[in-house]
Amino acid sequence: KAGVTQTPRYLIKTRGQQVTLSCSPISGHRSVSWYQQTPGQGLQFLFEYFSETQRNKGNFPGRFSGRQFSNSRSEMNVSTLELGDSALYLCASSFNPDRVGGEAFFGQGTRLTVV
Amino acid sequence: GENVEQHPSTLSVQEGDSAVIKCTYSDSASNYFPWYKQELGKRPQLIIDIRSNVGEKKDQRIAVTLNKTAKHFSLHITETQPEDSAVYFCAAYNTDKLIFGTGTRLQVFP
């Protein structure tokens, strides 16, 4: 079974630009969550999608948005990039139909650098 | 919303010693508590988890304990080995949201 795939692996953008990151979950997983990882801050929750619906979101500004498609693939978009958005963005998929929590499988992440 | 605090931020032990990492959570509705290990340059991977109806779970050299009343849960690694060196994250799950602690960098010296 293929794991969680994130593209691209690395990205360099300039301030003010926007960026779209992609995540393909494990086949059969309908829940996809996104996290921002920075040194010292750990993994900060951005949002969670299930069957194309955003079920929960973290405390990030509206510049951070996402969506999920009918095949469970998800995209995350950041508009008007700031230097502080430089981070590793991880997505995780899980088989969580009963909403009781279960193992989250992470992708390799997209390393975003804003210059 | 849920907040997870994790201590210590760094932990150094001698090979063969035990290591303990502690976490507290704020929302009593959280019902699932996993622990992830992240080696340098790699993705986080689940090493053990516990649900709110269980007080303790063990898997070979690692164990997790949960005190729901105090909202504490801890990871215990016995007989540490150099390959246990990594960053460990605790997390608490509630309402489709998995909230992570800030991580503990564990170094095991031979």
CSV table of N, CA, C and O in Angstrom, one decimal, chain A:
chain,number,residue,atom,x,y,z
A,1,LYS,N,0.8,-1.2,0.0
A,1,LYS,CA,0.0,0.0,0.0
A,1,LYS,C,0.9,1.2,0.0
A,1,LYS,O,1.8,1.4,0.8
A,2,ALA,N,0.7,2.2,-0.9
A,2,ALA,CA,1.5,3.4,-1.0
A,2,ALA,C,1.2,4.2,0.2
A,2,ALA,O,0.1,4.3,0.8
A,3,GLY,N,2.3,5.0,0.7
A,3,GLY,CA,2.1,5.8,1.8
A,3,GLY,C,1.5,7.2,1.4
A,3,GLY,O,1.1,7.4,0.3
A,4,VAL,N,1.6,8.1,2.3
A,4,VAL,CA,1.1,9.5,2.1
A,4,VAL,C,2.1,10.2,1.3
A,4,VAL,O,3.3,10.2,1.6
A,5,THR,N,1.7,10.8,0.2
A,5,THR,CA,2.6,11.5,-0.7
A,5,THR,C,2.3,13.0,-0.7
A,5,THR,O,1.2,13.4,-0.9
A,6,GLN,N,3.4,13.8,-0.5
A,6,GLN,CA,3.3,15.2,-0.6
A,6,GLN,C,4.1,15.8,-1.7
A,6,GLN,O,5.3,15.3,-1.9
A,7,THR,N,3.6,16.7,-2.4
A,7,THR,CA,4.3,17.4,-3.4
A,7,THR,C,4.1,18.9,-3.4
A,7,THR,O,3.0,19.3,-3.0
A,8,PRO,N,5.1,19.7,-3.7
A,8,PRO,CA,6.5,19.3,-4.0
A,8,PRO,C,7.2,19.1,-2.6
A,8,PRO,O,6.7,19.3,-1.6
A,9,ARG,N,8.4,18.6,-2.7
A,9,ARG,CA,9.2,18.4,-1.4
A,9,ARG,C,9.8,19.7,-1.0
A,9,ARG,O,9.9,19.9,0.3
A,10,TYR,N,10.2,20.5,-1.9
A,10,TYR,CA,10.8,21.8,-1.5
A,10,TYR,C,10.3,22.9,-2.4
A,10,TYR,O,9.9,22.7,-3.5
A,11,LEU,N,10.2,24.1,-1.8
A,11,LEU,CA,9.6,25.2,-2.4
A,11,LEU,C,10.3,26.5,-1.9
A,11,LEU,O,10.4,26.6,-0.7
A,12,ILE,N,10.7,27.4,-2.8
A,12,ILE,CA,11.2,28.7,-2.4
A,12,ILE,C,10.3,29.7,-3.0
A,12,ILE,O,10.1,29.7,-4.2
A,13,LYS,N,9.7,30.6,-2.2
A,13,LYS,CA,8.8,31.7,-2.7
A,13,LYS,C,9.3,33.0,-2.1
A,13,LYS,O,10.0,33.0,-1.1
A,14,THR,N,8.8,34.1,-2.7
A,14,THR,CA,9.1,35.4,-2.2
A,14,THR,C,7.9,35.9,-1.4
A,14,THR,O,6.8,35.5,-1.7
A,15,ARG,N,8.2,36.8,-0.5
A,15,ARG,CA,7.1,37.5,0.3
A,15,ARG,C,6.0,38.0,-0.6
A,15,ARG,O,6.3,38.6,-1.7
A,16,GLY,N,4.8,37.8,-0.2
A,16,GLY,CA,3.6,38.3,-1.0
A,16,GLY,C,3.1,37.4,-2.0
A,16,GLY,O,1.9,37.5,-2.4
A,17,GLN,N,3.9,36.3,-2.4
A,17,GLN,CA,3.4,35.3,-3.3
A,17,GLN,C,2.4,34.4,-2.6
A,17,GLN,O,2.2,34.4,-1.4
A,18,GLN,N,1.8,33.5,-3.4
A,18,GLN,CA,1.0,32.5,-2.8
A,18,GLN,C,1.5,31.1,-3.2
A,18,GLN,O,2.3,31.0,-4.1
A,19,VAL,N,1.1,30.1,-2.5
A,19,VAL,CA,1.6,28.8,-2.7
A,19,VAL,C,0.6,27.7,-2.5
A,19,VAL,O,-0.3,27.9,-1.6
A,20,THR,N,0.6,26.6,-3.3
A,20,THR,CA,-0.3,25.5,-3.1
A,20,THR,C,0.5,24.2,-2.9
A,20,THR,O,1.4,23.9,-3.7
A,21,LEU,N,0.1,23.5,-1.8
A,21,LEU,CA,0.8,22.3,-1.5
A,21,LEU,C,-0.2,21.2,-1.7
A,21,LEU,O,-1.4,21.3,-1.4
A,22,SER,N,0.3,20.0,-2.1
A,22,SER,CA,-0.6,18.9,-2.4
A,22,SER,C,-0.3,17.7,-1.5
A,22,SER,O,0.8,17.4,-1.1
A,23,CYS,N,-1.4,16.9,-1.1
A,23,CYS,CA,-1.2,15.7,-0.3
A,23,CYS,C,-2.1,14.6,-0.8
A,23,CYS,O,-3.4,14.8,-1.0
A,24,SER,N,-1.6,13.5,-1.1
A,24,SER,CA,-2.3,12.3,-1.5
A,24,SER,C,-2.3,11.3,-0.4
A,24,SER,O,-1.3,10.8,0.0
A,25,PRO,N,-3.5,11.0,0.2
A,25,PRO,CA,-3.5,10.1,1.4
A,25,PRO,C,-3.4,8.7,1.0
A,25,PRO,O,-3.4,8.3,-0.2
A,26,ILE,N,-3.3,7.8,2.0
A,26,ILE,CA,-3.2,6.4,1.8
A,26,ILE,C,-4.6,6.0,1.2
A,26,ILE,O,-5.7,6.5,1.7
A,27,SER,N,-4.6,5.1,0.3
A,27,SER,CA,-5.9,4.6,-0.3
A,27,SER,C,-6.8,4.1,0.8
A,27,SER,O,-6.5,3.3,1.7
A,28,GLY,N,-8.1,4.7,0.7
A,28,GLY,CA,-9.1,4.3,1.7
A,28,GLY,C,-9.2,5.2,2.9
A,28,GLY,O,-10.2,5.2,3.7
A,29,HIS,N,-8.2,6.1,3.1
A,29,HIS,CA,-8.2,7.1,4.2
A,29,HIS,C,-9.0,8.3,3.7
A,29,HIS,O,-8.6,8.9,2.7
A,30,ARG,N,-10.0,8.7,4.4
A,30,ARG,CA,-10.8,9.8,4.0
A,30,ARG,C,-10.5,11.1,4.9
A,30,ARG,O,-11.0,12.2,4.6
A,31,SER,N,-9.7,10.9,5.9
A,31,SER,CA,-9.4,12.0,6.8
A,31,SER,C,-8.0,12.5,6.5
A,31,SER,O,-7.0,11.7,6.5
A,32,VAL,N,-7.8,13.8,6.2
A,32,VAL,CA,-6.5,14.4,5.9
A,32,VAL,C,-6.4,15.6,6.8
A,32,VAL,O,-7.2,16.5,6.9
A,33,SER,N,-5.3,15.7,7.6
A,33,SER,CA,-5.0,16.8,8.4
A,33,SER,C,-3.7,17.4,8.0
A,33,SER,O,-2.8,16.8,7.4
A,34,TRP,N,-3.6,18.7,8.2
A,34,TRP,CA,-2.3,19.5,7.9
A,34,TRP,C,-1.7,20.1,9.1
A,34,TRP,O,-2.5,20.6,10.0
A,35,TYR,N,-0.4,20.1,9.1
A,35,TYR,CA,0.4,20.6,10.3
A,35,TYR,C,1.5,21.5,9.8
A,35,TYR,O,2.1,21.2,8.7
A,36,GLN,N,1.8,22.5,10.6
A,36,GLN,CA,3.0,23.3,10.3
A,36,GLN,C,4.0,22.9,11.4
A,36,GLN,O,3.7,22.9,12.6
A,37,GLN,N,5.3,22.6,10.9
A,37,GLN,CA,6.3,22.2,11.9
A,37,GLN,C,7.4,23.2,11.8
A,37,GLN,O,8.0,23.4,10.7
A,38,THR,N,7.7,23.9,12.9
A,38,THR,CA,8.9,24.8,13.0
A,38,THR,C,9.7,24.4,14.3
A,38,THR,O,9.1,23.8,15.2
A,39,PRO,N,11.0,24.7,14.3
A,39,PRO,CA,11.8,24.4,15.5
A,39,PRO,C,11.2,25.1,16.7
A,39,PRO,O,10.9,26.3,16.7
A,40,GLY,N,11.1,24.4,17.8
A,40,GLY,CA,10.6,25.0,19.0
A,40,GLY,C,9.1,25.1,19.2
A,40,GLY,O,8.6,25.2,20.3
A,41,GLN,N,8.4,25.0,18.1
A,41,GLN,CA,6.9,25.1,18.1
A,41,GLN,C,6.3,23.7,17.9
A,41,GLN,O,5.0,23.6,18.0
A,42,GLY,N,7.0,22.7,17.5
A,42,GLY,CA,6.5,21.4,17.3
A,42,GLY,C,5.5,21.4,16.1
A,42,GLY,O,5.8,22.1,15.1
A,43,LEU,N,4.5,20.6,16.2
A,43,LEU,CA,3.6,20.4,15.1
A,43,LEU,C,2.3,21.1,15.5
A,43,LEU,O,1.6,20.8,16.4
A,44,GLN,N,2.0,22.2,14.7
A,44,GLN,CA,0.8,23.0,14.9
A,44,GLN,C,-0.3,22.6,13.9
A,44,GLN,O,0.0,22.6,12.7
A,45,PHE,N,-1.4,22.3,14.5
A,45,PHE,CA,-2.6,21.9,13.7
A,45,PHE,C,-3.1,23.0,12.8
A,45,PHE,O,-3.4,24.1,13.4
A,46,LEU,N,-3.3,22.8,11.6
A,46,LEU,CA,-3.9,23.8,10.7
A,46,LEU,C,-5.4,23.5,10.4
A,46,LEU,O,-6.2,24.3,10.7
A,47,PHE,N,-5.7,22.3,9.9
A,47,PHE,CA,-7.1,21.9,9.6
A,47,PHE,C,-7.2,20.5,9.3
A,47,PHE,O,-6.2,19.8,9.0
A,48,GLU,N,-8.4,20.0,9.4
A,48,GLU,CA,-8.7,18.6,9.1
A,48,GLU,C,-9.9,18.5,8.1
A,48,GLU,O,-10.9,19.2,8.3
A,49,TYR,N,-9.7,17.6,7.1
A,49,TYR,CA,-10.8,17.4,6.2
A,49,TYR,C,-11.2,16.0,6.2
A,49,TYR,O,-10.4,15.0,6.4
A,50,PHE,N,-12.5,15.8,6.0
A,50,PHE,CA,-13.1,14.4,5.8
A,50,PHE,C,-14.2,14.5,4.8
A,50,PHE,O,-15.1,15.3,4.9
A,51,SER,N,-14.1,13.7,3.8
A,51,SER,CA,-15.1,13.6,2.7
A,51,SER,C,-15.4,15.0,2.2
A,51,SER,O,-16.6,15.4,2.2
A,52,GLU,N,-14.4,15.8,1.9
A,52,GLU,CA,-14.5,17.1,1.3
A,52,GLU,C,-15.0,18.2,2.2
A,52,GLU,O,-15.2,19.3,1.7
A,53,THR,N,-15.1,17.9,3.5
A,53,THR,CA,-15.6,18.9,4.4
A,53,THR,C,-14.5,19.2,5.5
A,53,THR,O,-13.9,18.3,6.0
A,54,GLN,N,-14.3,20.5,5.7
A,54,GLN,CA,-13.4,20.8,6.8
A,54,GLN,C,-14.1,20.7,8.1
A,54,GLN,O,-15.1,21.4,8.4
A,55,ARG,N,-13.6,19.7,8.9
A,55,ARG,CA,-14.3,19.5,10.2
A,55,ARG,C,-13.8,20.3,11.4
A,55,ARG,O,-14.5,20.5,12.4
A,56,ASN,N,-12.5,20.7,11.3
A,56,ASN,CA,-11.9,21.4,12.4
A,56,ASN,C,-10.8,22.2,11.8
A,56,ASN,O,-10.2,21.9,10.8
A,57,LYS,N,-10.5,23.3,12.5
A,57,LYS,CA,-9.3,24.1,12.1
A,57,LYS,C,-8.6,24.6,13.3
A,57,LYS,O,-9.2,24.8,14.4
A,58,GLY,N,-7.3,25.0,13.1
A,58,GLY,CA,-6.5,25.5,14.2
A,58,GLY,C,-6.5,27.0,14.2
A,58,GLY,O,-7.3,27.6,13.5
A,59,ASN,N,-5.6,27.6,14.9
A,59,ASN,CA,-5.6,29.0,15.1
A,59,ASN,C,-4.6,29.7,14.2
A,59,ASN,O,-3.6,30.3,14.6
A,60,PHE,N,-4.9,29.6,12.9
A,60,PHE,CA,-4.0,30.2,11.9
A,60,PHE,C,-4.9,31.3,11.2
A,60,PHE,O,-6.1,31.2,11.1
A,61,PRO,N,-4.2,32.3,10.6
A,61,PRO,CA,-4.9,33.4,9.9
A,61,PRO,C,-5.6,32.9,8.7
A,61,PRO,O,-5.3,31.8,8.2
A,62,GLY,N,-6.6,33.6,8.2
A,62,GLY,CA,-7.3,33.2,7.0
A,62,GLY,C,-6.5,33.1,5.7
A,62,GLY,O,-7.0,32.5,4.7
A,63,ARG,N,-5.2,33.5,5.8
A,63,ARG,CA,-4.3,33.3,4.6
A,63,ARG,C,-4.1,31.8,4.3
A,63,ARG,O,-3.7,31.4,3.2
A,64,PHE,N,-4.3,31.0,5.4
A,64,PHE,CA,-4.1,29.6,5.2
A,64,PHE,C,-5.5,28.9,5.0
A,64,PHE,O,-6.4,29.1,5.7
A,65,SER,N,-5.6,28.2,3.9
A,65,SER,CA,-6.8,27.6,3.5
A,65,SER,C,-6.5,26.2,2.9
A,65,SER,O,-5.4,25.9,2.6
A,66,GLY,N,-7.6,25.5,2.8
A,66,GLY,CA,-7.4,24.1,2.2
A,66,GLY,C,-8.6,23.6,1.6
A,66,GLY,O,-9.7,24.3,1.6
A,67,ARG,N,-8.5,22.5,0.9
A,67,ARG,CA,-9.7,21.8,0.4
A,67,ARG,C,-9.4,20.4,0.2
A,67,ARG,O,-8.2,20.0,0.2
A,68,GLN,N,-10.4,19.6,0.0
A,68,GLN,CA,-10.3,18.2,-0.2
A,68,GLN,C,-11.1,17.8,-1.4
A,68,GLN,O,-12.3,18.3,-1.5
A,69,PHE,N,-10.6,16.9,-2.2
A,69,PHE,CA,-11.4,16.5,-3.4
A,69,PHE,C,-12.1,15.2,-3.2
A,69,PHE,O,-11.8,14.5,-2.2
A,70,SER,N,-12.9,14.8,-4.1
A,70,SER,CA,-13.7,13.6,-4.0
A,70,SER,C,-12.8,12.3,-3.9
A,70,SER,O,-13.3,11.3,-3.3
A,71,ASN,N,-11.6,12.4,-4.4
A,71,ASN,CA,-10.7,11.2,-4.2
A,71,ASN,C,-9.9,11.3,-3.0
A,71,ASN,O,-8.9,10.5,-2.8
A,72,SER,N,-10.2,12.2,-2.1
A,72,SER,CA,-9.6,12.4,-0.8
A,72,SER,C,-8.2,13.2,-0.8
A,72,SER,O,-7.7,13.5,0.2
A,73,ARG,N,-7.7,13.4,-2.0
A,73,ARG,CA,-6.5,14.2,-2.1
A,73,ARG,C,-6.9,15.6,-1.6
A,73,ARG,O,-8.0,16.1,-1.7
A,74,SER,N,-5.8,16.2,-1.0
A,74,SER,CA,-6.1,17.5,-0.4
A,74,SER,C,-5.0,18.5,-0.8
A,74,SER,O,-3.9,18.1,-1.1
A,75,GLU,N,-5.4,19.7,-0.8
A,75,GLU,CA,-4.5,20.8,-1.1
A,75,GLU,C,-4.6,21.9,0.0
A,75,GLU,O,-5.6,22.1,0.6
A,76,MET,N,-3.4,22.5,0.2
A,76,MET,CA,-3.4,23.6,1.2
A,76,MET,C,-2.8,24.8,0.4
A,76,MET,O,-1.9,24.7,-0.3
A,77,ASN,N,-3.4,26.0,0.7
A,77,ASN,CA,-3.0,27.2,0.0
A,77,ASN,C,-2.6,28.2,1.1
A,77,ASN,O,-3.3,28.4,2.1
A,78,VAL,N,-1.5,28.9,0.8
A,78,VAL,CA,-1.1,30.0,1.7
A,78,VAL,C,-1.0,31.3,0.8
A,78,VAL,O,-0.2,31.2,-0.2
A,79,SER,N,-1.7,32.3,1.1
A,79,SER,CA,-1.7,33.5,0.2
A,79,SER,C,-0.8,34.6,1.0
A,79,SER,O,-0.6,34.5,2.2
A,80,THR,N,-0.4,35.5,0.2
A,80,THR,CA,0.4,36.7,0.8
A,80,THR,C,1.4,36.2,1.7
A,80,THR,O,1.4,36.5,2.9
A,81,LEU,N,2.3,35.4,1.2
A,81,LEU,CA,3.3,34.8,2.1
A,81,LEU,C,4.1,35.8,2.9
A,81,LEU,O,4.5,36.9,2.4
A,82,GLU,N,4.4,35.4,4.1
A,82,GLU,CA,5.3,36.1,5.0
A,82,GLU,C,6.5,35.3,5.4
A,82,GLU,O,6.5,34.1,5.3
A,83,LEU,N,7.6,36.0,5.8
A,83,LEU,CA,8.8,35.3,6.2
A,83,LEU,C,8.5,34.2,7.2
A,83,LEU,O,9.1,33.1,7.2
A,84,GLY,N,7.6,34.5,8.1
A,84,GLY,CA,7.3,33.6,9.2
A,84,GLY,C,6.6,32.3,8.8
A,84,GLY,O,6.4,31.4,9.6
A,85,ASP,N,6.2,32.3,7.5
A,85,ASP,CA,5.5,31.1,7.0
A,85,ASP,C,6.5,30.0,6.6
A,85,ASP,O,6.1,28.9,6.3
A,86,SER,N,7.8,30.3,6.7
A,86,SER,CA,8.8,29.3,6.3
A,86,SER,C,8.7,28.2,7.4
A,86,SER,O,8.8,28.4,8.6
A,87,ALA,N,8.6,27.0,6.9
A,87,ALA,CA,8.3,25.9,7.8
A,87,ALA,C,8.3,24.6,7.0
A,87,ALA,O,8.2,24.6,5.7
A,88,LEU,N,8.2,23.5,7.7
A,88,LEU,CA,7.9,22.2,7.1
A,88,LEU,C,6.4,22.0,7.2
A,88,LEU,O,5.9,22.0,8.3
A,89,TYR,N,5.7,21.7,6.1
A,89,TYR,CA,4.3,21.5,6.2
A,89,TYR,C,4.0,20.0,6.0
A,89,TYR,O,4.4,19.4,4.9
A,90,LEU,N,3.4,19.4,7.0
A,90,LEU,CA,3.2,18.0,7.0
A,90,LEU,C,1.7,17.7,6.8
A,90,LEU,O,0.9,18.4,7.4
A,91,CYS,N,1.3,16.7,6.0
A,91,CYS,CA,0.0,16.3,6.0
A,91,CYS,C,-0.1,14.8,6.6
A,91,CYS,O,1.0,14.1,6.5
A,92,ALA,N,-1.2,14.5,7.1
A,92,ALA,CA,-1.3,13.1,7.7
A,92,ALA,C,-2.7,12.6,7.3
A,92,ALA,O,-3.7,13.3,7.3
A,93,SER,N,-2.8,11.3,7.0
A,93,SER,CA,-4.1,10.7,6.7
A,93,SER,C,-4.4,9.6,7.7
A,93,SER,O,-3.5,9.0,8.3
A,94,SER,N,-5.6,9.4,7.9
A,94,SER,CA,-6.0,8.4,8.9
A,94,SER,C,-7.4,7.8,8.4
A,94,SER,O,-8.2,8.4,7.7
A,95,PHE,N,-7.6,6.6,8.9
A,95,PHE,CA,-8.9,5.9,8.7
A,95,PHE,C,-9.7,6.1,10.0
A,95,PHE,O,-9.5,5.4,10.9
A,96,ASN,N,-10.5,7.1,9.9
A,96,ASN,CA,-11.2,7.6,11.2
A,96,ASN,C,-12.7,7.8,11.0
A,96,ASN,O,-13.2,8.9,11.2
A,97,PRO,N,-13.4,6.8,10.5
A,97,PRO,CA,-14.8,7.0,10.2
A,97,PRO,C,-15.7,7.3,11.4
A,97,PRO,O,-16.7,7.9,11.3
A,98,ASP,N,-15.3,6.8,12.6
A,98,ASP,CA,-16.1,6.9,13.8
A,98,ASP,C,-15.7,8.1,14.6
A,98,ASP,O,-16.2,8.3,15.7
A,99,ARG,N,-14.7,8.8,14.2
A,99,ARG,CA,-14.3,10.1,14.8
A,99,ARG,C,-13.8,9.8,16.3
A,99,ARG,O,-14.1,10.6,17.2
A,100,VAL,N,-13.1,8.7,16.5
A,100,VAL,CA,-12.6,8.4,17.8
A,100,VAL,C,-11.1,8.4,17.9
A,100,VAL,O,-10.5,8.1,18.9
A,101,GLY,N,-10.5,8.9,16.8
A,101,GLY,CA,-9.0,8.9,16.8
A,101,GLY,C,-8.4,7.6,16.4
A,101,GLY,O,-8.9,6.6,16.7
A,102,GLY,N,-7.3,7.7,15.6
A,102,GLY,CA,-6.6,6.6,15.2
A,102,GLY,C,-5.3,7.0,14.6
A,102,GLY,O,-5.0,8.2,14.5
A,103,GLU,N,-4.5,6.0,14.2
A,103,GLU,CA,-3.1,6.3,13.8
A,103,GLU,C,-3.1,7.3,12.6
A,103,GLU,O,-3.8,7.0,11.6
A,104,ALA,N,-2.3,8.3,12.7
A,104,ALA,CA,-2.2,9.2,11.6
A,104,ALA,C,-0.9,8.9,10.9
A,104,ALA,O,0.2,8.8,11.6
A,105,PHE,N,-0.9,8.8,9.6
A,105,PHE,CA,0.2,8.4,8.8
A,105,PHE,C,0.7,9.7,8.1
A,105,PHE,O,-0.1,10.3,7.3
A,106,PHE,N,1.9,10.1,8.3
A,106,PHE,CA,2.4,11.3,7.8
A,106,PHE,C,3.1,11.2,6.5
A,106,PHE,O,3.8,10.2,6.2
A,107,GLY,N,3.0,12.3,5.7
A,107,GLY,CA,3.8,12.4,4.5
A,107,GLY,C,5.2,12.9,4.8
A,107,GLY,O,5.5,13.2,6.0
A,108,GLN,N,6.1,13.0,3.8
A,108,GLN,CA,7.5,13.4,4.0
A,108,GLN,C,7.5,14.9,4.3
A,108,GLN,O,8.5,15.5,4.8
A,109,GLY,N,6.5,15.6,3.9
A,109,GLY,CA,6.4,17.1,4.1
A,109,GLY,C,6.9,17.9,2.9
A,109,GLY,O,7.6,17.4,2.1
A,110,THR,N,6.5,19.1,2.9
A,110,THR,CA,6.9,20.1,2.0
A,110,THR,C,7.7,21.2,2.7
A,110,THR,O,7.1,21.8,3.6
A,111,ARG,N,8.9,21.4,2.4
A,111,ARG,CA,9.7,22.4,3.1
A,111,ARG,C,9.6,23.7,2.3
A,111,ARG,O,10.0,23.8,1.2
A,112,LEU,N,8.9,24.7,2.9
A,112,LEU,CA,8.6,26.0,2.3
A,112,LEU,C,9.6,27.0,2.9
A,112,LEU,O,9.7,27.2,4.1
A,113,THR,N,10.3,27.7,2.0
A,113,THR,CA,11.2,28.8,2.4
A,113,THR,C,10.7,30.0,1.7
A,113,THR,O,10.5,30.1,0.5
A,114,VAL,N,10.4,31.1,2.6
A,114,VAL,CA,9.9,32.4,2.0
A,114,VAL,C,11.1,33.3,2.2
A,114,VAL,O,11.6,33.5,3.3
A,115,VAL,N,11.4,34.0,1.1
A,115,VAL,CA,12.6,34.9,1.1
A,115,VAL,C,12.1,36.3,0.7
A,115,VAL,O,11.0,36.5,0.2
